[in-house]
Structures are given as C-alpha cells and as structure tokens.
mmCIF file of C-alpha atoms and ligand atoms in Angstrom:
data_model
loop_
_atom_site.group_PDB
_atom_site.id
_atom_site.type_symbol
_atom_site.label_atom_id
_atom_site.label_comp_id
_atom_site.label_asym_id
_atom_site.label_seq_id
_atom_site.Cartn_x
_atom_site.Cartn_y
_atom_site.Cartn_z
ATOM 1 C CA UNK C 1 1.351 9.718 49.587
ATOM 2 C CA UNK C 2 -0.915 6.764 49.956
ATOM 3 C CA UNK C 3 -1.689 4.305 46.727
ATOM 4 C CA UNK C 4 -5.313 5.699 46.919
ATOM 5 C CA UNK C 5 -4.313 9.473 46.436
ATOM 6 C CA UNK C 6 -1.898 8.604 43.709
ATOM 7 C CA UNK C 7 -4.900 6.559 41.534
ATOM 8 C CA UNK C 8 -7.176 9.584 41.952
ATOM 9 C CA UNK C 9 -4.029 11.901 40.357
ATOM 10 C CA UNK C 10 -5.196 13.283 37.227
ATOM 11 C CA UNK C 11 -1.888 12.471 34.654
ATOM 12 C CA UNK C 12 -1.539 15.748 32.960
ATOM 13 C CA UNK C 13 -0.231 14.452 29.484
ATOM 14 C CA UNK C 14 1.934 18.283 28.955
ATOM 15 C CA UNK C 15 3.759 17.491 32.015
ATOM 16 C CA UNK C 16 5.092 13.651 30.963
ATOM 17 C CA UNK C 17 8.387 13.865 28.719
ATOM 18 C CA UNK C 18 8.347 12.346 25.426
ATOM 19 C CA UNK C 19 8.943 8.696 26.305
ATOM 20 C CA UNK C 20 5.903 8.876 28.873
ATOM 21 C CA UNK C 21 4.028 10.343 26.821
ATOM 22 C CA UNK C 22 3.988 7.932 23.532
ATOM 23 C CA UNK C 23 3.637 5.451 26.495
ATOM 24 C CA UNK C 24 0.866 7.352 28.174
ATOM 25 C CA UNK C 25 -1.029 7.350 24.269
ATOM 26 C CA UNK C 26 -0.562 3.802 23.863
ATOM 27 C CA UNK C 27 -2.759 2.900 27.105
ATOM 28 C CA UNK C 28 -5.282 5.270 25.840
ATOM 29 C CA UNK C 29 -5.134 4.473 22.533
ATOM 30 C CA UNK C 30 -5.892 0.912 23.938
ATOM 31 C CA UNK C 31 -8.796 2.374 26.692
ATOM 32 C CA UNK C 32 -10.201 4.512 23.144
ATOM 33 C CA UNK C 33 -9.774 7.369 24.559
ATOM 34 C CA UNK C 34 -10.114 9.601 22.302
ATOM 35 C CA UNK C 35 -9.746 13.160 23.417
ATOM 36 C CA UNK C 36 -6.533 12.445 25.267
ATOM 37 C CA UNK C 37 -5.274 11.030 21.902
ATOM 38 C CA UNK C 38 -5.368 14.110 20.547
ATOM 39 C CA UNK C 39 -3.840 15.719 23.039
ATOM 40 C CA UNK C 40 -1.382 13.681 22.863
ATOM 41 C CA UNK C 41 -1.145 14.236 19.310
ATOM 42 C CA UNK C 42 -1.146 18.466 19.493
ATOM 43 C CA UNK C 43 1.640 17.930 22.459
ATOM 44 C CA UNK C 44 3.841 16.386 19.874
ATOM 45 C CA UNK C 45 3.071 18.242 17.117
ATOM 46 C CA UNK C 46 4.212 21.199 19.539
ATOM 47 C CA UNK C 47 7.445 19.545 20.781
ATOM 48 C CA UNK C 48 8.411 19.491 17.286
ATOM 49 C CA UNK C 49 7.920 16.271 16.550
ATOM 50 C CA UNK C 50 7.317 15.241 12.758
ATOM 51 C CA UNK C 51 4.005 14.142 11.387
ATOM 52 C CA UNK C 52 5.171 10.694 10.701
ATOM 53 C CA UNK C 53 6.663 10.126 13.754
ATOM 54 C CA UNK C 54 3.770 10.914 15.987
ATOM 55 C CA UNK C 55 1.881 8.721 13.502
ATOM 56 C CA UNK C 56 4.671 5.549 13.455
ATOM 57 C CA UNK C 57 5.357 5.775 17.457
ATOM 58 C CA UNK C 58 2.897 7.361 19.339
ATOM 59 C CA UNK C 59 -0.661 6.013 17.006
ATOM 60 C CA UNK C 60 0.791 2.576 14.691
ATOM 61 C CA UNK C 61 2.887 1.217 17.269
ATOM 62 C CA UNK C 62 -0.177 1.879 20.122
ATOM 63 C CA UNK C 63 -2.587 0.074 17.494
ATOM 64 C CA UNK C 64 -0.050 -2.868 17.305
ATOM 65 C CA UNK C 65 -0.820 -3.318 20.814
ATOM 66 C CA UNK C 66 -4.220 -3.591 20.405
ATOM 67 C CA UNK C 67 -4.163 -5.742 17.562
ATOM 68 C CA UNK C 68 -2.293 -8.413 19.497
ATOM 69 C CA UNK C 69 -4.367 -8.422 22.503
ATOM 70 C CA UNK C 70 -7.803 -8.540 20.094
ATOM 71 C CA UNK C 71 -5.947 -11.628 18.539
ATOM 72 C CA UNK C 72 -5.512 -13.117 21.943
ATOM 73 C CA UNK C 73 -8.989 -12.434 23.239
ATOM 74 C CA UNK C 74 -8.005 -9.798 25.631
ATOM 75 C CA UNK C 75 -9.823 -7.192 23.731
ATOM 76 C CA UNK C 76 -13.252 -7.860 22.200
ATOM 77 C CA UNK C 77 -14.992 -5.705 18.838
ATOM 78 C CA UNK C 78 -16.404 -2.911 21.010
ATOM 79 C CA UNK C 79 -12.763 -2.372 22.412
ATOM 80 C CA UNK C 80 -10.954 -2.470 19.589
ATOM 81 C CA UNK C 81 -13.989 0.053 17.711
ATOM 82 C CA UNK C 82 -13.491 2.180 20.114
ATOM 83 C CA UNK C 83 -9.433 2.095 20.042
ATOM 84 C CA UNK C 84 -9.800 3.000 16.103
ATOM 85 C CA UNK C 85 -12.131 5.743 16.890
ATOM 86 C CA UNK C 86 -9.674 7.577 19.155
ATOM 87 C CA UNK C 87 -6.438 6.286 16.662
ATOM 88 C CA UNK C 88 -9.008 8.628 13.880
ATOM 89 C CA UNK C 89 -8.893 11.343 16.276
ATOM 90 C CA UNK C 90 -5.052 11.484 15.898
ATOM 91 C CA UNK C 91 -5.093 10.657 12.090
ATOM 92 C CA UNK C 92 -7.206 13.459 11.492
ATOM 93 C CA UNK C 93 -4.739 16.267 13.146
ATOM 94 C CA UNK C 94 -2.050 14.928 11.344
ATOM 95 C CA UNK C 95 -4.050 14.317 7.625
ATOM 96 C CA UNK C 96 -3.516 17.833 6.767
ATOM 97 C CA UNK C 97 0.568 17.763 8.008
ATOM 98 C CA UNK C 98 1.075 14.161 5.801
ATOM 99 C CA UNK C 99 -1.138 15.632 3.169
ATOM 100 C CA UNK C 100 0.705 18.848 2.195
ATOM 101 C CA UNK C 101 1.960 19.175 -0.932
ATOM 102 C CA UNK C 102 1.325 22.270 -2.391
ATOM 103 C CA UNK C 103 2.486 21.083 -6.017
ATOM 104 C CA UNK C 104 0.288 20.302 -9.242
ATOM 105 C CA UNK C 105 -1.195 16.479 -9.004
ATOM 106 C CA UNK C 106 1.233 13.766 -10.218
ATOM 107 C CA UNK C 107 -1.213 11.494 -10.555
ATOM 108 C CA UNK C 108 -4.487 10.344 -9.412
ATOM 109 C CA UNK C 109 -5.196 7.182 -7.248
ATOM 110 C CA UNK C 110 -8.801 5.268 -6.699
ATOM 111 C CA UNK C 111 -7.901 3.303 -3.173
ATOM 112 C CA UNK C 112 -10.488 1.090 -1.354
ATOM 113 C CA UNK C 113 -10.945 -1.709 0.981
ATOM 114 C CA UNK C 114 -12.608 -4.420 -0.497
ATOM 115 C CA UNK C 115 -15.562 -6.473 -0.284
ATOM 116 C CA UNK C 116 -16.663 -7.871 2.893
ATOM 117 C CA UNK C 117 -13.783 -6.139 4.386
ATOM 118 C CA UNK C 118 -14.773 -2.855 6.599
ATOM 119 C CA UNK C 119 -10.981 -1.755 7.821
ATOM 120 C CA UNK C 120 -10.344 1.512 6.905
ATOM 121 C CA UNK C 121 -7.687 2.851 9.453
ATOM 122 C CA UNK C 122 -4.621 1.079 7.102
ATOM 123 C CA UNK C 123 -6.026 2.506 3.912
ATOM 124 C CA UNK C 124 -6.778 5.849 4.728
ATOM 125 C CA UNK C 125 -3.148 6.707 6.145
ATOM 126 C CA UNK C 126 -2.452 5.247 2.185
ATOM 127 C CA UNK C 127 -4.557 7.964 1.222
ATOM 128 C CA UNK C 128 -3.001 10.836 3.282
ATOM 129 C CA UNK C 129 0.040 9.379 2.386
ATOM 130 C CA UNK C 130 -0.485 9.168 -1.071
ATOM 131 C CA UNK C 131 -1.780 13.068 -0.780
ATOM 132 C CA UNK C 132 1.277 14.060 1.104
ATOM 133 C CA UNK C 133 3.205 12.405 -2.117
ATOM 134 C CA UNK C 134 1.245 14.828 -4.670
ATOM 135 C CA UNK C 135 -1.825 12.206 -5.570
ATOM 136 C CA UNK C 136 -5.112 13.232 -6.462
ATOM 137 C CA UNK C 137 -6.667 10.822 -4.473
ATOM 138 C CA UNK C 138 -10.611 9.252 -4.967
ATOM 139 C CA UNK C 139 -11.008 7.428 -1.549
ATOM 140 C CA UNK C 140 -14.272 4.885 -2.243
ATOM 141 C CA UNK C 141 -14.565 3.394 1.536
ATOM 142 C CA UNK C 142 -15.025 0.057 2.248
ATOM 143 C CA UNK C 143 -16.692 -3.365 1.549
ATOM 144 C CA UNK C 144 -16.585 -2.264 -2.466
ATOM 145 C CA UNK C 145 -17.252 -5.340 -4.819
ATOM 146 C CA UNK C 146 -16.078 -5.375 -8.737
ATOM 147 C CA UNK C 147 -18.631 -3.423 -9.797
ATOM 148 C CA UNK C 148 -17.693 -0.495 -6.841
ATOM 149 C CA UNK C 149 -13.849 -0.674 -8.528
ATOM 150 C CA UNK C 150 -15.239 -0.808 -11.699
ATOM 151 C CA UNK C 151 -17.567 2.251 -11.728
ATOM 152 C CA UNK C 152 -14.966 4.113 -9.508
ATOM 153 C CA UNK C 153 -12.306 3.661 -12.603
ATOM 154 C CA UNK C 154 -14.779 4.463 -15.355
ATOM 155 C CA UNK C 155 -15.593 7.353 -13.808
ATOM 156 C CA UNK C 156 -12.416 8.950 -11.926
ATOM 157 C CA UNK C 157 -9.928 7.480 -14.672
ATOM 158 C CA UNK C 158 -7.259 7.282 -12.251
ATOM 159 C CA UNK C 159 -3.537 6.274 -13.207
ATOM 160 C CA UNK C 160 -3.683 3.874 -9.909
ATOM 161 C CA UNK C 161 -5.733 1.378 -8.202
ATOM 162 C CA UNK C 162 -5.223 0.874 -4.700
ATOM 163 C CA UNK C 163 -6.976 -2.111 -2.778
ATOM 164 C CA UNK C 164 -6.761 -2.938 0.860
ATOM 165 C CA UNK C 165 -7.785 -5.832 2.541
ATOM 166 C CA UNK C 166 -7.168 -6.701 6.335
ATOM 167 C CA UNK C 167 -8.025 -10.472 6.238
ATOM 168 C CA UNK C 168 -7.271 -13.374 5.146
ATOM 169 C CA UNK C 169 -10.926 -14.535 3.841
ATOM 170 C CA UNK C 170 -10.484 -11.202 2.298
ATOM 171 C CA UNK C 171 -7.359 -10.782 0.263
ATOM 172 C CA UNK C 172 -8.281 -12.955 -2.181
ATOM 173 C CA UNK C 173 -11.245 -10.953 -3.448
ATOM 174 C CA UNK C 174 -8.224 -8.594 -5.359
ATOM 175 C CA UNK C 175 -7.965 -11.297 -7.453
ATOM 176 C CA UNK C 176 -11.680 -11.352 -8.710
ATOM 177 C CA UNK C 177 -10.914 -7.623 -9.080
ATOM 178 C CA UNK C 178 -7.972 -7.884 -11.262
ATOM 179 C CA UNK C 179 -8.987 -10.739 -12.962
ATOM 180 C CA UNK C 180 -12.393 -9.094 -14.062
ATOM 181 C CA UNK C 181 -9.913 -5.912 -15.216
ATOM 182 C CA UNK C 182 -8.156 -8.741 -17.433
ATOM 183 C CA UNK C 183 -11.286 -10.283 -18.522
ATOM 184 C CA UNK C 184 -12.741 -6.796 -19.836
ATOM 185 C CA UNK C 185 -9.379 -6.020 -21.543
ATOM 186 C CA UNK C 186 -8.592 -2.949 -18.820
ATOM 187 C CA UNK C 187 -5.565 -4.094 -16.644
ATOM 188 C CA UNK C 188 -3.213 -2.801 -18.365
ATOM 189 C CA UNK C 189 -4.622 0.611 -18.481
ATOM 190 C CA UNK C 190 -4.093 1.151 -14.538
ATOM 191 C CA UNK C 191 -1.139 0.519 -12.022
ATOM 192 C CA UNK C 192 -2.227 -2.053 -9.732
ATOM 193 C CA UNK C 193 -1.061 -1.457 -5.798
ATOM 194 C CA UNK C 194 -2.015 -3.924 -3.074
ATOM 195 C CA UNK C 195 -1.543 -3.758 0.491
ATOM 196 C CA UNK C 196 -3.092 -5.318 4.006
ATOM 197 C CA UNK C 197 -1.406 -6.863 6.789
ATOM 198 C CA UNK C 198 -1.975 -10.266 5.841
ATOM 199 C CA UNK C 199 -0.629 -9.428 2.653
ATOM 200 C CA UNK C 200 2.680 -10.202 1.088
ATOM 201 C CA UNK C 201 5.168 -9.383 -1.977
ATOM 202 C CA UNK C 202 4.331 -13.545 -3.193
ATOM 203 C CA UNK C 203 0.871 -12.728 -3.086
ATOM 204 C CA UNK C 204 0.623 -9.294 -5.231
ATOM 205 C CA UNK C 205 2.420 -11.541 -7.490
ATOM 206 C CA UNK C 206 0.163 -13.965 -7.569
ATOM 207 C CA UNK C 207 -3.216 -11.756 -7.723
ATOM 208 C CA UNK C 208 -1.480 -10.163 -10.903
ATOM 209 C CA UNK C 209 -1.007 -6.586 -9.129
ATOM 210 C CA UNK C 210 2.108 -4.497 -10.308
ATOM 211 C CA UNK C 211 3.088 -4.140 -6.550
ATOM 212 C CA UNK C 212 2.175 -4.876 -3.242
ATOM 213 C CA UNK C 213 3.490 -2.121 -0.630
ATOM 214 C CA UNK C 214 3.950 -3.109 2.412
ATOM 215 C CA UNK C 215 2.760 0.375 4.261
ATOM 216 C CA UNK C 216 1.849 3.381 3.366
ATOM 217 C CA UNK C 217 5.095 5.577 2.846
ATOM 218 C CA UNK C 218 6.040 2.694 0.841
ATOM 219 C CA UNK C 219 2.703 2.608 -1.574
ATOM 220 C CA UNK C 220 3.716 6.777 -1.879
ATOM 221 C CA UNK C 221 7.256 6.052 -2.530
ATOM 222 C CA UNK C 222 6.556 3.250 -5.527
ATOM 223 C CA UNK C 223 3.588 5.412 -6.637
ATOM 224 C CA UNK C 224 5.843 7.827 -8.536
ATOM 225 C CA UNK C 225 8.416 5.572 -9.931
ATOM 226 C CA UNK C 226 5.811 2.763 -11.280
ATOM 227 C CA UNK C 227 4.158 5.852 -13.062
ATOM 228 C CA UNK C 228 7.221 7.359 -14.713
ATOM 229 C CA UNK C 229 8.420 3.921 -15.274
ATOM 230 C CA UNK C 230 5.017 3.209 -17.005
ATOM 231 C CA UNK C 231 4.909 6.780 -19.107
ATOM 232 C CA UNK C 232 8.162 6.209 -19.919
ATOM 233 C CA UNK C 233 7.493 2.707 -21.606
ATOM 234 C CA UNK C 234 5.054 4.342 -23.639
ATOM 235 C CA UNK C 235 6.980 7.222 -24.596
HETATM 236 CO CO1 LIG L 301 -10.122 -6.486 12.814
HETATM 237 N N1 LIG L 301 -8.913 -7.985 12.500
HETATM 238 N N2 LIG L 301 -11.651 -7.709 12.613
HETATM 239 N N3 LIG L 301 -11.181 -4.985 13.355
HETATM 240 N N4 LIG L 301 -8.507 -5.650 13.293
HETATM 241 C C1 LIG L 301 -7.491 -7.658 12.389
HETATM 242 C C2 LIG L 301 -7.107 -7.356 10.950
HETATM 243 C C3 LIG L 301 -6.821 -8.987 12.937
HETATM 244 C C4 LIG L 301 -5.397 -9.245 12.388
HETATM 245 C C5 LIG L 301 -6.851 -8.958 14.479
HETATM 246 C C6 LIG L 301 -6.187 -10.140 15.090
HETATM 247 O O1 LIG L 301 -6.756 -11.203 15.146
HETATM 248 N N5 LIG L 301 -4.983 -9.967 15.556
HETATM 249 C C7 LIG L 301 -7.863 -10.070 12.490
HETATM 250 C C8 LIG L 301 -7.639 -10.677 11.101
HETATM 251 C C9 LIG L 301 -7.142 -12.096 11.173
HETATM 252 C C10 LIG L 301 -6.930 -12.641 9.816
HETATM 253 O O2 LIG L 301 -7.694 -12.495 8.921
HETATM 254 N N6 LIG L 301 -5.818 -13.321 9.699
HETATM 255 C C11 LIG L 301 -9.165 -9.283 12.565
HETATM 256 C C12 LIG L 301 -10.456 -9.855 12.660
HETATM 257 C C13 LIG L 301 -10.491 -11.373 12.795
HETATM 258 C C14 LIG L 301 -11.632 -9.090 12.622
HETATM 259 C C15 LIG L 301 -13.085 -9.591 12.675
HETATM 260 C C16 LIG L 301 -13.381 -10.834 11.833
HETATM 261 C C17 LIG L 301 -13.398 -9.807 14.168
HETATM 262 C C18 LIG L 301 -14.775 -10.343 14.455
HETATM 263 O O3 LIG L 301 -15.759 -9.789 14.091
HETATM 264 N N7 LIG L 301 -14.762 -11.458 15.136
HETATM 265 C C19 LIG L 301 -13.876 -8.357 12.180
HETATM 266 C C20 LIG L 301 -14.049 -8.369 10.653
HETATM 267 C C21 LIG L 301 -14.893 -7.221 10.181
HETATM 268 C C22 LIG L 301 -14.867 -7.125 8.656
HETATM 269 O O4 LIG L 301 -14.013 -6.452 8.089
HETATM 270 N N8 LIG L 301 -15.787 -7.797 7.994
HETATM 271 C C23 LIG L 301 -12.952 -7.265 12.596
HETATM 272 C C24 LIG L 301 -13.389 -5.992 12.961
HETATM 273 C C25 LIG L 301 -12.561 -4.965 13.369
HETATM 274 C C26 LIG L 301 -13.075 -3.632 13.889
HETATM 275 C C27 LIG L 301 -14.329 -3.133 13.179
HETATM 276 C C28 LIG L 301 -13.367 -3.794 15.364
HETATM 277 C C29 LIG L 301 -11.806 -2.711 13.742
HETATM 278 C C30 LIG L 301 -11.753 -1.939 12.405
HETATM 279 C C31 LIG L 301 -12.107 -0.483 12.560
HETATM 280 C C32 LIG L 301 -11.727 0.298 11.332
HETATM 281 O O5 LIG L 301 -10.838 -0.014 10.562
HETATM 282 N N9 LIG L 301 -12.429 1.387 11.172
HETATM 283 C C33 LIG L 301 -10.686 -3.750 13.707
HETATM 284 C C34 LIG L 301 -9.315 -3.434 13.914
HETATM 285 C C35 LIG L 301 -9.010 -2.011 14.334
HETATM 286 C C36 LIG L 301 -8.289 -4.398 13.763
HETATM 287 C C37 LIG L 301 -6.801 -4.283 14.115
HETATM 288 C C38 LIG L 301 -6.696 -4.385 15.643
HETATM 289 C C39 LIG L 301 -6.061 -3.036 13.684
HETATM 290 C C40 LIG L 301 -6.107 -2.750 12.173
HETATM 291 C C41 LIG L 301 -5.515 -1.393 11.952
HETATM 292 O O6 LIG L 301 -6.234 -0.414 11.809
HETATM 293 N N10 LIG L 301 -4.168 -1.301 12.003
HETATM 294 C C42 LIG L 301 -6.200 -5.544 13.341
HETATM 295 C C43 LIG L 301 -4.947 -6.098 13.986
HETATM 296 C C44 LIG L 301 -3.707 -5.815 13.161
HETATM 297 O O7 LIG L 301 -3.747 -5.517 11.982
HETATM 298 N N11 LIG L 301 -2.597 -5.961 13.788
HETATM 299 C C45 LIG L 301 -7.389 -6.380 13.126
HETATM 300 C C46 LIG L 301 -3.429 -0.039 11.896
HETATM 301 C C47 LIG L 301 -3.193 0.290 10.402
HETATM 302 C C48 LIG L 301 -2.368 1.563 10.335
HETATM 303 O O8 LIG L 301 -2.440 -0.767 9.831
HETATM 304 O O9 LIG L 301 -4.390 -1.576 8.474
HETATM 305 O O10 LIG L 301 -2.213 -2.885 8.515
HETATM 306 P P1 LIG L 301 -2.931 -1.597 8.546
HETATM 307 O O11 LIG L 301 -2.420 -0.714 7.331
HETATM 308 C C49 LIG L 301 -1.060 -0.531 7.005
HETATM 309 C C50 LIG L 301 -0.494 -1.558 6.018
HETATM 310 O O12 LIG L 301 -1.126 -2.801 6.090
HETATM 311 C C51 LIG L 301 -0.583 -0.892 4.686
HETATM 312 O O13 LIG L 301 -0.379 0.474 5.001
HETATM 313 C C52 LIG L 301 -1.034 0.777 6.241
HETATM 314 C C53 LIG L 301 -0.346 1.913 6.939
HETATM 315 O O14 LIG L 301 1.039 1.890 6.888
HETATM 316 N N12 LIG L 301 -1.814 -0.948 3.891
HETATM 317 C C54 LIG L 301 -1.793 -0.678 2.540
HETATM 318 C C55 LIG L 301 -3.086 -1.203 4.232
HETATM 319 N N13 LIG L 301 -3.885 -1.097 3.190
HETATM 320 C C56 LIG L 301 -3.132 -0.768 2.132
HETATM 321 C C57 LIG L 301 -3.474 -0.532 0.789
HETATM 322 C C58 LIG L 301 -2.471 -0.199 -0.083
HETATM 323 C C59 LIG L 301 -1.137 -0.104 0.335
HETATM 324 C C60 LIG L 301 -0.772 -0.350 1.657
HETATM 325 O O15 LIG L 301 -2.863 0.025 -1.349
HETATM 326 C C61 LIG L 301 -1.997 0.507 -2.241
#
C-alpha cells in the first residue's frame, strides 16, 4: 500500500482496541472534532468501560494536551473553543451516567465560575459530579460577580457554595466573594468549596473558603462529610 492510499483510509474508531482508541480521541479531541468524540465516547461506554474512566482517560487527559500546547502557542482561542466544544459532546453522554443517583437530595449546591472568568468545562463536571454524589445542584454559569453569588444564595438557600476560577487574574475575585459574605454577616451560614487549576489548598486558606478540592470527585467526596461535620456541630 502506498503512503497516499493509507492517508485517504477512513480510521473506523469501532475497529481500534482500547489503547488506540483513547489515543485516537485525544487527536480529535485536539482537531475539535466533535462527532467522533462521541463516538468515541458510546464505543466505551459499550466496551464496558466506567463513566469516570472514559471521562479521566479518554476526555481530561485529551484536554491536558490541549491545554499545554494553547500555553505554548501551538494552539490559538478558536482551537482550543473548538476542542471544548467536542470535550461537551462527550460530557454530555456521560452527565446522565455521573449524575445518577436515584436517592433523596443530601444537600443542595450553588456552583459558578466567577467574574471575568468564562471556563465552564472544570465546573460543570463539579456539577455532574456533585449530582452523581446526591446534590441538588443550582448551576449559575459563568463570569458571575458578588451580586450573581449573592442573589443565587438568597434565593436557592443552598447548604454549599461552589466557585471556580481558571486564572490567575481570576482566583482572587473568591475573595471579594467571601469577604462580602463576612461583611454581611452570611459566611458562616454556607460551606465554602473552591476549586480551579491555578488553585491550591494555601490559597482556599487564604480566601477564607472551608475547602478547596482539587477536582471534581474530590469536591463530591468532601461535600458530604463537611455537611455532616457541619450539622453535626450544630446538633
Ligand atoms: Co483558557 N486558559 N483562556 N480557555 N484554557 C487556561 C486556563 C490556561 C491554563 C491555558 C494555558 O495557558 N496553558 C490559561 C490560564 C493561565 C493562567 O491564568 N495562569 C488560559 C488563558 C490564558 C485563557 C485566555 C486569557 C486566553 C486568551 O484569550 N488569550 C482566555 C480567558 C477567557 C476568560 O475566561 N476571560 C481563555 C479562553 C479559553 C477558551 C474560551 C478558549 C476555552 C474555555 C472554553 C470553556 O470552558 N467553555 C479555554 C480552555 C478550554 C482552556 C484550557 C485549555 C482547558 C480548561 C479545561 O476545560 N480543562 C486551560 C488549560 C488547562 O487548564 N490546562 C486554559 C478541563 C477541566 C476538566 O479541568 O477546568 O481544571 P479544570 O477543572 C477541574 C479542576 O480544576 C476542578 O475540577 C475540575 C474537574 O475535575 N475544578 C473545581 C474546577 N472548578 C472547580 C470548582 C470547584 C471544585 C473543583 O468548586 C467546588
């Protein structure tokens, strides 16, 4: 076979194994290829593999990739917009799998991104996540100021507050959040969670949030225990 007639092969993604395939989704997921993400995706799903793992190895890891080639220059906005759109097309096959729960609410959770911050991909896996754990969850977007979180609490009166931010010009706005909480004499009426790839346990220390998680399973794993540690402190 010449080198032309093997480029104009069509890769049928069903007929790679598993190891080409998670490779074969990480070049698309970088090319934002959408449709063949989910493929992708449904193959898995069908070879029995779990939720999470499709999620951690086939779309996360992929979206690593692209994150250190738009660092480098390699990739520019467009790219990388359309590398989350097809990483969504994944996400939502698997929301309902991660989301499942089937038991009564343990709690509800208001998570957004906040302002000047428009990443969403992180938080709403938090949000599936936090679903799959038995949340009630009130997902307000992106880009929300004080007054977003503010209205959002008023009016939802969650038991947790969730903010995401993926840079480091914005992370520090979850400090004008929290501190405004303090200010109006609400803190202490909410769990606190922060997370973001720039963050850090030092800095949800420093901001004044009761944790910072570091990904998603781990915001729905310390989700429970900081609200029966909580309930049980009151009693
Ligand atoms: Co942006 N971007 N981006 N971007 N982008 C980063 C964050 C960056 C690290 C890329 C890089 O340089 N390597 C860099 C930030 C550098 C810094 O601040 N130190 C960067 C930059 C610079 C920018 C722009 C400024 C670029 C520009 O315009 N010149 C611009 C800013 C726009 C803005 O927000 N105002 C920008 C724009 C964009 C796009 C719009 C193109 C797109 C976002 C699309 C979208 O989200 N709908 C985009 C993307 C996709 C990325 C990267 C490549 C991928 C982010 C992602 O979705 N990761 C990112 C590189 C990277 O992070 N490695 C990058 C996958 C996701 C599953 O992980 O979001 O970390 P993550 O979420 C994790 C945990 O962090 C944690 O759990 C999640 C799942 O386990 N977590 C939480 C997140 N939130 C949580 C909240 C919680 C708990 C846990 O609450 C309880």
């Amino acid at each position: 076979m010449t080198d032309e007639n093997y480029d104009d092969e069509e890769i049928v993604l069903s007929e790679l194994n598993d190891e080409e395939l998670v490779q074969q989704m990480h070049d698309d997921l970088y090319d934002g290829m959408k449709e063949e993400i989910e493929e992708g995706t449904q193959i898995l799903l069908e070879r029995d593999w779990s939720a999470e793992r499709v999620l951690n190895e086939a779309l996360v890891a992929g979206m690593k990739i692209v994150g250190i080639d738009f660092r480098d220059g390699i990739l520019f906005v467009p790219e990388v917009l359309l590398a989350a759109n097809a990483m969504k097309g994944g996400m939502a096959i698997l929301e309902p799998l991660l989301a499942e729960s089937g038991v009564e609410p343990k709690g509800k959770m208001v998570i957004g991104t906040v302002k000047g911050d428009i990443h969403d991909i992180g938080k709403n896996l938090v949000a599936m996540m936090m679903e799959g754990a038995g949340f009630e969850v009130v997902d307000i977007g992106i880009n929300n100021s004080v007054e977003d979180y503010l209205a959002a609490l008023e009016e939802h009166k969650p038991d947790i507050l969730g903010m995401s931010a993926l840079l480091t010009t914005t992370m520090p706005y979850m400090k004008v959040v929290i501190d405004e909480m303090v200010k109006r004499s609400i803190r202490d009426d909410y769990i606190v969670l922060v997370g973001g790839a720039p963050l850090n346990e030092e800095f949800g220390q420093a901001v004044g949030a009761d944790a910072y998680c570091r990904d998603a399973a781990q915001a729905a794993q310390m989700a429970p225990l900081l609200l029966h540690n909580r309930q049980a402190a009151r009693g």
